[in-house]
């Protein structure tokens, strides 16, 4: 509906094209895209040039690490995490995308290797095992002498299905599989916890 | 604080540079910038190229209309609004920036000309009359035979100060000055109206 309104705005076509590109970005609506475009075009400090430079540089020189899938320099053989010898080799954390890696890194709770699968199996969305970054996973486990795989996938049907599938293709008795604990978040009040979470927290209750 | 945390993320420098550029945009925080960058870099449909094209095109070929200040094609002598012969010549609406023009155009309440002043006088921010797009305003009023100037500036101290200043430099007895009415918004409940607005609405009460 808002898009139709634009016809009446007499907006300059070049500006409209730019607004539409920004409005396609996640979490950016039409109003925010208009604000962004105006602030960029009215700026005198070369922010557009800097943004364009950064976009072109990242687009041309960043690719997914062939080992773990983390986005990294095309010139580097492997990413920052795969080449960091200080990280524990024996533990591998399976995550959906790079933002999950950043979340772990910010928390500092994990010092092992990552494997980004790039999505979740889904019949509805038509995501099959071939669409995920799984082909090199068995070889990786052997090469890197991994002894524990930690699944940090979303706590949803798709996440759990994907986890089960990955466990089935690895099929190695020497590997310990684990997943993140489910339960009440830190600072969480029981009033605000949904039934599913409460049920998981109750089932996984600890003796103190 | 969040910026400091980035040091621990081991984020690829090219990606970090791009995230920082997006995080500078209005209404885009660090988390949203990370999401945007990931979605762009993981996209296979050439969205980065399209965004870069639109940015470069707008940056090189858009400038402020020399008459009214609306951003328009550099190749055009005047903007869409100034060159539209269907618009009333006698009424001039003074606004702060282009987004205000779009707000008016969306509503369809005004069919005259616009004049974008590009800011508001402010002692605190150090904005002086020379910083505003006012130099050609007196000549414009004479050339275009304008008979009414409608101020649609923010209803703030700066907005009212700017309005008073513009009235003082025009100083033409044949011009009618007007401003947008202040009062209770359509659908506004009195409970949620601040005292200042209520006072203005009371002072401007109409006989029915």
mmCIF file of C-alpha atoms in Angstrom:
data_model
loop_
_atom_site.group_PDB
_atom_site.id
_atom_site.type_symbol
_atom_site.label_atom_id
_atom_site.label_comp_id
_atom_site.label_asym_id
_atom_site.label_seq_id
_atom_site.Cartn_x
_atom_site.Cartn_y
_atom_site.Cartn_z
ATOM 1 C CA UNK A 1 0.000 0.000 0.000
ATOM 2 C CA UNK A 2 2.802 2.356 0.898
ATOM 3 C CA UNK A 3 4.582 1.455 -2.311
ATOM 4 C CA UNK A 4 1.534 2.518 -4.309
ATOM 5 C CA UNK A 5 1.562 5.855 -2.499
ATOM 6 C CA UNK A 6 5.005 6.551 -3.892
ATOM 7 C CA UNK A 7 3.533 7.174 -7.329
ATOM 8 C CA UNK A 8 1.965 10.325 -5.919
ATOM 9 C CA UNK A 9 5.145 11.572 -4.298
ATOM 10 C CA UNK A 10 6.731 12.826 -7.512
ATOM 11 C CA UNK A 11 9.917 11.413 -6.060
ATOM 12 C CA UNK A 12 12.937 11.774 -8.318
ATOM 13 C CA UNK A 13 13.483 8.401 -10.068
ATOM 14 C CA UNK A 14 17.143 8.154 -9.000
ATOM 15 C CA UNK A 15 16.205 8.805 -5.376
ATOM 16 C CA UNK A 16 13.271 6.407 -5.576
ATOM 17 C CA UNK A 17 15.550 3.671 -6.964
ATOM 18 C CA UNK A 18 17.942 4.172 -4.061
ATOM 19 C CA UNK A 19 15.145 4.228 -1.468
ATOM 20 C CA UNK A 20 13.790 0.950 -2.869
ATOM 21 C CA UNK A 21 17.217 -0.696 -2.597
ATOM 22 C CA UNK A 22 17.544 0.341 1.054
ATOM 23 C CA UNK A 23 13.964 -0.689 1.807
ATOM 24 C CA UNK A 24 14.865 -4.260 0.779
ATOM 25 C CA UNK A 25 17.412 -4.558 3.585
ATOM 26 C CA UNK A 26 16.355 -6.485 6.695
ATOM 27 C CA UNK A 27 14.774 -4.366 9.432
ATOM 28 C CA UNK A 28 14.688 -1.296 7.163
ATOM 29 C CA UNK A 29 11.205 -0.162 6.149
ATOM 30 C CA UNK A 30 10.222 2.471 3.611
ATOM 31 C CA UNK A 31 10.224 5.356 6.071
ATOM 32 C CA UNK A 32 13.643 4.409 7.428
ATOM 33 C CA UNK A 33 14.947 3.966 3.856
ATOM 34 C CA UNK A 34 13.777 7.493 2.988
ATOM 35 C CA UNK A 35 15.542 8.891 6.078
ATOM 36 C CA UNK A 36 18.731 6.986 5.245
ATOM 37 C CA UNK A 37 18.774 8.180 1.635
ATOM 38 C CA UNK A 38 18.141 11.799 2.608
ATOM 39 C CA UNK A 39 20.849 11.738 5.250
ATOM 40 C CA UNK A 40 23.317 10.232 2.766
ATOM 41 C CA UNK A 41 22.505 12.643 -0.059
ATOM 42 C CA UNK A 42 22.609 15.694 2.224
ATOM 43 C CA UNK A 43 25.872 14.650 3.844
ATOM 44 C CA UNK A 44 28.974 16.604 2.854
ATOM 45 C CA UNK A 45 31.589 14.310 4.413
ATOM 46 C CA UNK A 46 31.749 11.670 1.681
ATOM 47 C CA UNK A 47 29.739 8.997 3.476
ATOM 48 C CA UNK A 48 28.302 7.664 0.217
ATOM 49 C CA UNK A 49 31.804 7.179 -1.198
ATOM 50 C CA UNK A 50 32.931 5.398 1.979
ATOM 51 C CA UNK A 51 29.859 3.163 1.950
ATOM 52 C CA UNK A 52 30.333 2.337 -1.745
ATOM 53 C CA UNK A 53 34.035 1.571 -1.170
ATOM 54 C CA UNK A 54 33.225 -0.755 1.732
ATOM 55 C CA UNK A 55 30.473 -2.490 -0.244
ATOM 56 C CA UNK A 56 32.619 -3.032 -3.329
ATOM 57 C CA UNK A 57 35.596 -4.159 -1.250
ATOM 58 C CA UNK A 58 33.555 -6.691 0.727
ATOM 59 C CA UNK A 59 31.678 -7.896 -2.350
ATOM 60 C CA UNK A 60 34.882 -8.537 -4.319
ATOM 61 C CA UNK A 61 37.197 -9.717 -1.583
ATOM 62 C CA UNK A 62 35.085 -11.664 0.891
ATOM 63 C CA UNK A 63 34.063 -15.295 0.444
ATOM 64 C CA UNK A 64 32.971 -18.192 2.625
ATOM 65 C CA UNK A 65 35.889 -20.065 4.260
ATOM 66 C CA UNK A 66 36.118 -23.418 2.421
ATOM 67 C CA UNK A 67 36.471 -25.221 5.750
ATOM 68 C CA UNK A 68 33.887 -23.728 8.098
ATOM 69 C CA UNK A 69 31.806 -21.326 6.004
ATOM 70 C CA UNK A 70 32.707 -18.130 7.905
ATOM 71 C CA UNK A 71 32.898 -15.126 5.574
ATOM 72 C CA UNK A 72 36.540 -14.128 5.241
ATOM 73 C CA UNK A 73 39.143 -12.638 2.887
ATOM 74 C CA UNK A 74 39.259 -14.319 -0.496
ATOM 75 C CA UNK A 75 43.060 -14.042 -0.370
ATOM 76 C CA UNK A 76 43.313 -16.077 2.845
ATOM 77 C CA UNK A 77 43.379 -19.852 2.602
ATOM 78 C CA UNK A 78 41.259 -20.202 5.716
ATOM 79 C CA UNK A 79 39.325 -17.861 8.016
ATOM 80 C CA UNK A 80 40.408 -16.201 11.273
ATOM 81 C CA UNK A 81 38.829 -18.978 13.348
ATOM 82 C CA UNK A 82 40.179 -21.941 11.362
ATOM 83 C CA UNK A 83 43.713 -20.514 11.293
ATOM 84 C CA UNK A 84 43.824 -19.521 14.993
ATOM 85 C CA UNK A 85 46.124 -22.095 16.579
ATOM 86 C CA UNK A 86 45.071 -20.975 20.070
ATOM 87 C CA UNK A 87 41.595 -22.445 19.591
ATOM 88 C CA UNK A 88 40.748 -25.952 20.796
ATOM 89 C CA UNK A 89 40.735 -28.385 17.892
ATOM 90 C CA UNK A 90 38.700 -31.090 19.539
ATOM 91 C CA UNK A 91 35.394 -29.200 19.870
ATOM 92 C CA UNK A 92 33.264 -28.191 16.903
ATOM 93 C CA UNK A 93 30.245 -25.921 17.290
ATOM 94 C CA UNK A 94 27.629 -26.288 14.541
ATOM 95 C CA UNK A 95 25.700 -23.046 13.935
ATOM 96 C CA UNK A 96 23.294 -21.755 11.331
ATOM 97 C CA UNK A 97 25.027 -18.570 10.242
ATOM 98 C CA UNK A 98 27.825 -16.109 10.897
ATOM 99 C CA UNK A 99 25.776 -13.980 13.279
ATOM 100 C CA UNK A 100 25.622 -16.996 15.616
ATOM 101 C CA UNK A 101 29.432 -17.148 15.538
ATOM 102 C CA UNK A 102 29.566 -13.464 16.500
ATOM 103 C CA UNK A 103 27.121 -14.117 19.342
ATOM 104 C CA UNK A 104 29.384 -16.868 20.709
ATOM 105 C CA UNK A 105 32.515 -14.777 20.257
ATOM 106 C CA UNK A 106 30.965 -11.847 22.090
ATOM 107 C CA UNK A 107 30.087 -14.086 25.041
ATOM 108 C CA UNK A 108 33.515 -15.725 25.125
ATOM 109 C CA UNK A 109 32.055 -19.070 26.303
ATOM 110 C CA UNK A 110 33.490 -21.139 23.462
ATOM 111 C CA UNK A 111 37.084 -21.461 22.329
ATOM 112 C CA UNK A 112 36.849 -24.239 19.740
ATOM 113 C CA UNK A 113 36.104 -24.370 16.007
ATOM 114 C CA UNK A 114 32.884 -23.436 14.216
ATOM 115 C CA UNK A 115 30.977 -24.967 11.341
ATOM 116 C CA UNK A 116 28.367 -22.813 9.623
ATOM 117 C CA UNK A 117 25.742 -24.897 7.843
ATOM 118 C CA UNK A 118 24.042 -21.879 6.260
ATOM 119 C CA UNK A 119 20.413 -22.827 6.872
ATOM 120 C CA UNK A 120 18.060 -25.436 8.305
ATOM 121 C CA UNK A 121 16.373 -28.408 6.645
ATOM 122 C CA UNK A 122 12.793 -27.500 5.832
ATOM 123 C CA UNK A 123 10.178 -29.273 3.786
ATOM 124 C CA UNK A 124 8.076 -26.118 3.591
ATOM 125 C CA UNK A 125 10.912 -23.883 2.358
ATOM 126 C CA UNK A 126 12.335 -26.712 0.222
ATOM 127 C CA UNK A 127 15.752 -26.764 1.926
ATOM 128 C CA UNK A 128 17.443 -30.135 1.384
ATOM 129 C CA UNK A 129 20.767 -31.462 2.751
ATOM 130 C CA UNK A 130 22.439 -30.446 -0.541
ATOM 131 C CA UNK A 131 21.616 -26.800 0.202
ATOM 132 C CA UNK A 132 23.544 -26.891 3.472
ATOM 133 C CA UNK A 133 27.308 -26.699 4.008
ATOM 134 C CA UNK A 134 27.655 -30.338 5.068
ATOM 135 C CA UNK A 135 29.667 -32.002 2.288
ATOM 136 C CA UNK A 136 33.067 -31.557 3.961
ATOM 137 C CA UNK A 137 31.884 -32.140 7.525
ATOM 138 C CA UNK A 138 32.773 -35.877 7.831
ATOM 139 C CA UNK A 139 36.254 -35.252 6.388
ATOM 140 C CA UNK A 140 36.692 -32.296 8.705
ATOM 141 C CA UNK A 141 35.871 -34.384 11.762
ATOM 142 C CA UNK A 142 38.500 -36.945 10.782
ATOM 143 C CA UNK A 143 41.205 -34.423 9.767
ATOM 144 C CA UNK A 144 40.842 -32.195 12.813
ATOM 145 C CA UNK A 145 40.461 -35.060 15.304
ATOM 146 C CA UNK A 146 37.218 -33.617 16.624
ATOM 147 C CA UNK A 147 35.847 -35.422 19.670
ATOM 148 C CA UNK A 148 32.774 -33.335 20.521
ATOM 149 C CA UNK A 149 30.179 -31.710 18.309
ATOM 150 C CA UNK A 150 28.059 -29.034 19.986
ATOM 151 C CA UNK A 151 24.831 -28.183 18.214
ATOM 152 C CA UNK A 152 23.852 -24.535 18.657
ATOM 153 C CA UNK A 153 21.007 -24.513 16.153
ATOM 154 C CA UNK A 154 17.669 -22.772 16.804
ATOM 155 C CA UNK A 155 15.463 -24.581 19.308
ATOM 156 C CA UNK A 156 12.757 -25.242 16.688
ATOM 157 C CA UNK A 157 11.398 -28.221 14.741
ATOM 158 C CA UNK A 158 13.680 -27.315 11.799
ATOM 159 C CA UNK A 159 16.679 -26.922 14.095
ATOM 160 C CA UNK A 160 16.122 -30.260 15.792
ATOM 161 C CA UNK A 161 15.450 -32.023 12.468
ATOM 162 C CA UNK A 162 18.667 -30.649 11.031
ATOM 163 C CA UNK A 163 20.551 -31.723 14.165
ATOM 164 C CA UNK A 164 19.193 -35.281 13.894
ATOM 165 C CA UNK A 165 20.124 -35.404 10.210
ATOM 166 C CA UNK A 166 23.707 -34.284 10.876
ATOM 167 C CA UNK A 167 24.069 -36.855 13.673
ATOM 168 C CA UNK A 168 22.844 -39.541 11.260
ATOM 169 C CA UNK A 169 25.406 -38.724 8.559
ATOM 170 C CA UNK A 170 28.333 -38.550 10.979
ATOM 171 C CA UNK A 171 27.572 -41.873 12.627
ATOM 172 C CA UNK A 172 30.827 -42.120 14.561
ATOM 173 C CA UNK A 173 30.820 -43.803 17.973
ATOM 174 C CA UNK A 174 33.893 -41.850 19.087
ATOM 175 C CA UNK A 175 32.179 -38.480 18.768
ATOM 176 C CA UNK A 176 30.289 -37.000 21.677
ATOM 177 C CA UNK A 177 27.237 -35.020 20.552
ATOM 178 C CA UNK A 178 25.824 -32.251 22.713
ATOM 179 C CA UNK A 179 23.329 -29.435 22.408
ATOM 180 C CA UNK A 180 22.736 -26.186 24.269
ATOM 181 C CA UNK A 181 20.649 -26.548 27.417
ATOM 182 C CA UNK A 182 17.022 -25.457 27.241
ATOM 183 C CA UNK A 183 15.389 -23.633 30.111
ATOM 184 C CA UNK A 184 14.619 -20.389 31.859
ATOM 185 C CA UNK A 185 16.857 -17.525 30.671
ATOM 186 C CA UNK A 186 19.042 -15.716 33.203
ATOM 187 C CA UNK A 187 16.888 -13.088 34.876
ATOM 188 C CA UNK A 188 13.796 -14.687 33.340
ATOM 189 C CA UNK A 189 10.601 -14.478 35.339
ATOM 190 C CA UNK A 190 8.349 -17.524 35.286
ATOM 191 C CA UNK A 191 5.364 -15.315 34.416
ATOM 192 C CA UNK A 192 6.867 -14.597 31.040
ATOM 193 C CA UNK A 193 8.097 -18.072 30.142
ATOM 194 C CA UNK A 194 6.101 -19.940 27.500
ATOM 195 C CA UNK A 195 4.775 -23.426 28.242
ATOM 196 C CA UNK A 196 7.236 -25.169 25.931
ATOM 197 C CA UNK A 197 10.249 -23.592 27.620
ATOM 198 C CA UNK A 198 8.809 -24.318 31.063
ATOM 199 C CA UNK A 199 8.263 -27.933 30.106
ATOM 200 C CA UNK A 200 11.878 -28.255 28.902
ATOM 201 C CA UNK A 201 13.197 -26.522 32.020
ATOM 202 C CA UNK A 202 11.147 -28.835 34.253
ATOM 203 C CA UNK A 203 12.216 -31.967 32.385
ATOM 204 C CA UNK A 204 15.860 -30.928 32.651
ATOM 205 C CA UNK A 205 15.733 -29.900 36.318
ATOM 206 C CA UNK A 206 18.954 -30.299 38.287
ATOM 207 C CA UNK A 207 19.475 -31.657 41.793
ATOM 208 C CA UNK A 208 21.029 -28.935 43.949
ATOM 209 C CA UNK B 1 30.398 -0.336 24.911
ATOM 210 C CA UNK B 2 29.210 -2.514 22.081
ATOM 211 C CA UNK B 3 31.889 -1.049 19.841
ATOM 212 C CA UNK B 4 34.579 -2.143 22.282
ATOM 213 C CA UNK B 5 33.141 -5.653 22.247
ATOM 214 C CA UNK B 6 33.842 -5.851 18.548
ATOM 215 C CA UNK B 7 37.537 -6.227 19.224
ATOM 216 C CA UNK B 8 36.790 -9.649 20.691
ATOM 217 C CA UNK B 9 34.639 -10.778 17.779
ATOM 218 C CA UNK B 10 37.558 -11.542 15.462
ATOM 219 C CA UNK B 11 35.356 -10.028 12.796
ATOM 220 C CA UNK B 12 36.963 -9.899 9.371
ATOM 221 C CA UNK B 13 38.249 -6.311 8.844
ATOM 222 C CA UNK B 14 36.447 -5.865 5.511
ATOM 223 C CA UNK B 15 33.168 -6.988 7.059
ATOM 224 C CA UNK B 16 33.738 -4.834 10.131
ATOM 225 C CA UNK B 17 34.386 -1.798 7.937
ATOM 226 C CA UNK B 18 31.119 -2.398 6.109
ATOM 227 C CA UNK B 19 29.162 -2.964 9.340
ATOM 228 C CA UNK B 20 30.504 0.316 10.739
ATOM 229 C CA UNK B 21 29.407 2.206 7.625
ATOM 230 C CA UNK B 22 25.882 0.824 7.904
ATOM 231 C CA UNK B 23 25.783 1.450 11.659
ATOM 232 C CA UNK B 24 26.291 5.178 10.955
ATOM 233 C CA UNK B 25 23.009 5.387 9.047
ATOM 234 C CA UNK B 26 20.028 6.880 10.876
ATOM 235 C CA UNK B 27 17.845 4.349 12.733
ATOM 236 C CA UNK B 28 20.347 1.544 12.052
ATOM 237 C CA UNK B 29 22.143 0.231 15.132
ATOM 238 C CA UNK B 30 25.054 -2.181 15.323
ATOM 239 C CA UNK B 31 22.909 -5.305 15.479
ATOM 240 C CA UNK B 32 20.806 -4.225 12.512
ATOM 241 C CA UNK B 33 23.981 -3.288 10.593
ATOM 242 C CA UNK B 34 25.385 -6.792 11.199
ATOM 243 C CA UNK B 35 22.143 -8.362 9.912
ATOM 244 C CA UNK B 36 22.131 -6.106 6.857
ATOM 245 C CA UNK B 37 25.746 -6.889 5.980
ATOM 246 C CA UNK B 38 25.248 -10.633 6.400
ATOM 247 C CA UNK B 39 22.113 -10.625 4.285
ATOM 248 C CA UNK B 40 23.894 -8.657 1.556
ATOM 249 C CA UNK B 41 27.031 -10.814 1.541
ATOM 250 C CA UNK B 42 25.058 -14.060 1.564
ATOM 251 C CA UNK B 43 22.733 -12.917 -1.208
ATOM 252 C CA UNK B 44 23.218 -14.473 -4.636
ATOM 253 C CA UNK B 45 20.981 -12.145 -6.632
ATOM 254 C CA UNK B 46 23.378 -9.222 -7.043
ATOM 255 C CA UNK B 47 21.796 -6.941 -4.449
ATOM 256 C CA UNK B 48 25.150 -5.392 -3.538
ATOM 257 C CA UNK B 49 25.776 -4.450 -7.172
ATOM 258 C CA UNK B 50 22.294 -2.934 -7.458
ATOM 259 C CA UNK B 51 22.741 -0.988 -4.230
ATOM 260 C CA UNK B 52 26.177 0.272 -5.322
ATOM 261 C CA UNK B 53 24.788 1.290 -8.735
ATOM 262 C CA UNK B 54 21.924 3.206 -7.148
ATOM 263 C CA UNK B 55 24.267 4.896 -4.646
ATOM 264 C CA UNK B 56 26.787 5.956 -7.296
ATOM 265 C CA UNK B 57 24.053 7.113 -9.670
ATOM 266 C CA UNK B 58 22.318 9.217 -7.015
ATOM 267 C CA UNK B 59 25.597 10.578 -5.673
ATOM 268 C CA UNK B 60 26.805 11.704 -9.083
ATOM 269 C CA UNK B 61 23.575 12.803 -10.716
ATOM 270 C CA UNK B 62 21.422 14.267 -7.956
ATOM 271 C CA UNK B 63 21.759 17.812 -6.642
ATOM 272 C CA UNK B 64 19.619 20.370 -4.840
ATOM 273 C CA UNK B 65 17.261 22.295 -7.156
ATOM 274 C CA UNK B 66 18.727 25.841 -7.372
ATOM 275 C CA UNK B 67 15.262 27.330 -6.865
ATOM 276 C CA UNK B 68 13.631 25.371 -4.048
ATOM 277 C CA UNK B 69 16.306 23.010 -2.702
ATOM 278 C CA UNK B 70 14.526 19.726 -3.543
ATOM 279 C CA UNK B 71 17.020 17.003 -4.515
ATOM 280 C CA UNK B 72 16.679 16.392 -8.241
ATOM 281 C CA UNK B 73 18.558 15.394 -11.396
ATOM 282 C CA UNK B 74 21.685 17.426 -11.990
ATOM 283 C CA UNK B 75 20.810 17.477 -15.702
ATOM 284 C CA UNK B 76 17.446 19.169 -15.091
ATOM 285 C CA UNK B 77 17.351 22.954 -14.813
ATOM 286 C CA UNK B 78 14.725 22.794 -12.069
ATOM 287 C CA UNK B 79 13.076 20.056 -9.998
ATOM 288 C CA UNK B 80 9.818 18.165 -10.581
ATOM 289 C CA UNK B 81 7.891 20.550 -8.331
ATOM 290 C CA UNK B 82 9.294 23.799 -9.713
ATOM 291 C CA UNK B 83 8.747 22.727 -13.317
ATOM 292 C CA UNK B 84 5.207 21.370 -12.826
ATOM 293 C CA UNK B 85 2.954 23.957 -14.463
ATOM 294 C CA UNK B 86 -0.120 22.387 -12.867
ATOM 295 C CA UNK B 87 0.937 23.578 -9.409
ATOM 296 C CA UNK B 88 -0.371 26.854 -7.946
ATOM 297 C CA UNK B 89 2.277 29.558 -8.232
ATOM 298 C CA UNK B 90 0.857 31.859 -5.639
ATOM 299 C CA UNK B 91 1.395 29.657 -2.554
ATOM 300 C CA UNK B 92 4.819 28.787 -1.192
ATOM 301 C CA UNK B 93 5.261 26.227 1.569
ATOM 302 C CA UNK B 94 8.459 26.642 3.618
ATOM 303 C CA UNK B 95 9.722 23.310 5.014
ATOM 304 C CA UNK B 96 12.861 22.093 6.708
ATOM 305 C CA UNK B 97 13.816 19.226 4.417
ATOM 306 C CA UNK B 98 12.796 16.955 1.569
ATOM 307 C CA UNK B 99 11.095 14.403 3.804
ATOM 308 C CA UNK B 100 8.590 17.131 4.756
ATOM 309 C CA UNK B 101 7.868 17.646 1.051
ATOM 310 C CA UNK B 102 7.210 13.915 0.705
ATOM 311 C CA UNK B 103 4.889 14.032 3.730
ATOM 312 C CA UNK B 104 2.866 16.822 2.104
ATOM 313 C CA UNK B 105 2.832 15.079 -1.271
ATOM 314 C CA UNK B 106 1.607 11.837 0.276
ATOM 315 C CA UNK B 107 -1.266 13.662 1.960
ATOM 316 C CA UNK B 108 -2.207 15.594 -1.173
ATOM 317 C CA UNK B 109 -3.336 18.645 0.854
ATOM 318 C CA UNK B 110 -1.051 21.127 -0.874
ATOM 319 C CA UNK B 111 -0.722 21.899 -4.575
ATOM 320 C CA UNK B 112 1.630 24.899 -4.555
ATOM 321 C CA UNK B 113 5.404 25.351 -4.553
ATOM 322 C CA UNK B 114 7.905 24.335 -1.881
ATOM 323 C CA UNK B 115 10.975 25.989 -0.425
ATOM 324 C CA UNK B 116 13.372 23.784 1.533
ATOM 325 C CA UNK B 117 15.473 25.791 3.955
ATOM 326 C CA UNK B 118 17.635 22.822 4.957
ATOM 327 C CA UNK B 119 17.722 23.363 8.726
ATOM 328 C CA UNK B 120 16.594 25.593 11.579
ATOM 329 C CA UNK B 121 18.325 28.545 13.214
ATOM 330 C CA UNK B 122 19.942 27.403 16.440
ATOM 331 C CA UNK B 123 22.345 29.161 18.763
ATOM 332 C CA UNK B 124 23.229 25.855 20.411
ATOM 333 C CA UNK B 125 24.023 24.019 17.175
ATOM 334 C CA UNK B 126 25.565 27.172 15.670
ATOM 335 C CA UNK B 127 23.188 27.340 12.704
ATOM 336 C CA UNK B 128 23.087 30.898 11.318
ATOM 337 C CA UNK B 129 20.944 32.364 8.499
ATOM 338 C CA UNK B 130 23.884 31.878 6.102
ATOM 339 C CA UNK B 131 23.633 28.104 6.660
ATOM 340 C CA UNK B 132 20.034 28.027 5.438
ATOM 341 C CA UNK B 133 18.743 28.129 1.861
ATOM 342 C CA UNK B 134 17.319 31.652 2.153
ATOM 343 C CA UNK B 135 19.478 33.777 -0.168
ATOM 344 C CA UNK B 136 17.188 33.483 -3.203
ATOM 345 C CA UNK B 137 13.895 33.564 -1.276
ATOM 346 C CA UNK B 138 13.117 37.318 -1.655
ATOM 347 C CA UNK B 139 13.857 37.175 -5.400
ATOM 348 C CA UNK B 140 11.729 34.044 -5.691
ATOM 349 C CA UNK B 141 8.749 35.725 -4.059
ATOM 350 C CA UNK B 142 8.967 38.592 -6.529
ATOM 351 C CA UNK B 143 9.580 36.449 -9.634
ATOM 352 C CA UNK B 144 6.884 33.888 -8.923
ATOM 353 C CA UNK B 145 4.297 36.434 -7.742
ATOM 354 C CA UNK B 146 3.797 34.561 -4.479
ATOM 355 C CA UNK B 147 0.974 35.895 -2.348
ATOM 356 C CA UNK B 148 0.957 33.448 0.579
ATOM 357 C CA UNK B 149 3.808 31.842 2.487
ATOM 358 C CA UNK B 150 2.825 28.823 4.577
ATOM 359 C CA UNK B 151 5.306 27.870 7.274
ATOM 360 C CA UNK B 152 5.384 24.118 7.913
ATOM 361 C CA UNK B 153 8.428 24.098 10.190
ATOM 362 C CA UNK B 154 8.636 22.011 13.377
ATOM 363 C CA UNK B 155 6.510 23.335 16.221
ATOM 364 C CA UNK B 156 9.570 24.017 18.405
ATOM 365 C CA UNK B 157 11.488 27.047 19.648
ATOM 366 C CA UNK B 158 13.947 26.686 16.755
ATOM 367 C CA UNK B 159 11.129 26.300 14.237
ATOM 368 C CA UNK B 160 9.304 29.400 15.507
ATOM 369 C CA UNK B 161 12.540 31.426 15.694
ATOM 370 C CA UNK B 162 13.368 30.505 12.109
ATOM 371 C CA UNK B 163 9.846 31.411 11.022
ATOM 372 C CA UNK B 164 10.102 34.841 12.696
ATOM 373 C CA UNK B 165 13.473 35.440 11.062
ATOM 374 C CA UNK B 166 12.164 34.593 7.581
ATOM 375 C CA UNK B 167 9.161 36.886 8.089
ATOM 376 C CA UNK B 168 11.531 39.688 9.082
ATOM 377 C CA UNK B 169 13.706 39.387 5.970
ATOM 378 C CA UNK B 170 10.750 39.237 3.589
ATOM 379 C CA UNK B 171 9.018 42.294 5.036
ATOM 380 C CA UNK B 172 6.433 42.616 2.271
ATOM 381 C CA UNK B 173 2.983 43.909 3.149
ATOM 382 C CA UNK B 174 1.398 42.151 0.174
ATOM 383 C CA UNK B 175 2.353 38.691 1.388
ATOM 384 C CA UNK B 176 0.044 36.731 3.645
ATOM 385 C CA UNK B 177 1.949 34.600 6.155
ATOM 386 C CA UNK B 178 0.366 31.510 7.670
ATOM 387 C CA UNK B 179 1.435 28.512 9.715
ATOM 388 C CA UNK B 180 0.021 25.048 10.309
ATOM 389 C CA UNK B 181 -2.637 24.879 13.035
ATOM 390 C CA UNK B 182 -1.577 23.478 16.410
ATOM 391 C CA UNK B 183 -3.865 21.197 18.356
ATOM 392 C CA UNK B 184 -5.095 17.726 19.137
ATOM 393 C CA UNK B 185 -4.158 15.214 16.378
ATOM 394 C CA UNK B 186 -6.942 13.369 14.575
ATOM 395 C CA UNK B 187 -7.872 10.388 16.739
ATOM 396 C CA UNK B 188 -5.824 11.862 19.591
ATOM 397 C CA UNK B 189 -7.053 11.134 23.100
ATOM 398 C CA UNK B 190 -6.756 13.939 25.626
ATOM 399 C CA UNK B 191 -5.102 11.583 28.104
ATOM 400 C CA UNK B 192 -2.066 11.377 25.867
ATOM 401 C CA UNK B 193 -1.781 15.035 24.871
ATOM 402 C CA UNK B 194 1.052 17.000 26.498
ATOM 403 C CA UNK B 195 0.282 20.265 28.321
ATOM 404 C CA UNK B 196 1.836 22.463 25.641
ATOM 405 C CA UNK B 197 -0.307 20.984 22.877
ATOM 406 C CA UNK B 198 -3.420 21.179 25.069
ATOM 407 C CA UNK B 199 -2.686 24.824 25.802
ATOM 408 C CA UNK B 200 -2.306 25.596 22.072
ATOM 409 C CA UNK B 201 -5.470 23.648 21.239
ATOM 410 C CA UNK B 202 -7.406 25.514 23.938
ATOM 411 C CA UNK B 203 -6.098 28.896 22.865
ATOM 412 C CA UNK B 204 -7.050 28.169 19.260
ATOM 413 C CA UNK B 205 -10.501 26.738 20.039
ATOM 414 C CA UNK B 206 -13.115 27.202 17.346
ATOM 415 C CA UNK B 207 -16.746 28.181 17.686
ATOM 416 C CA UNK B 208 -18.946 25.413 16.329
#
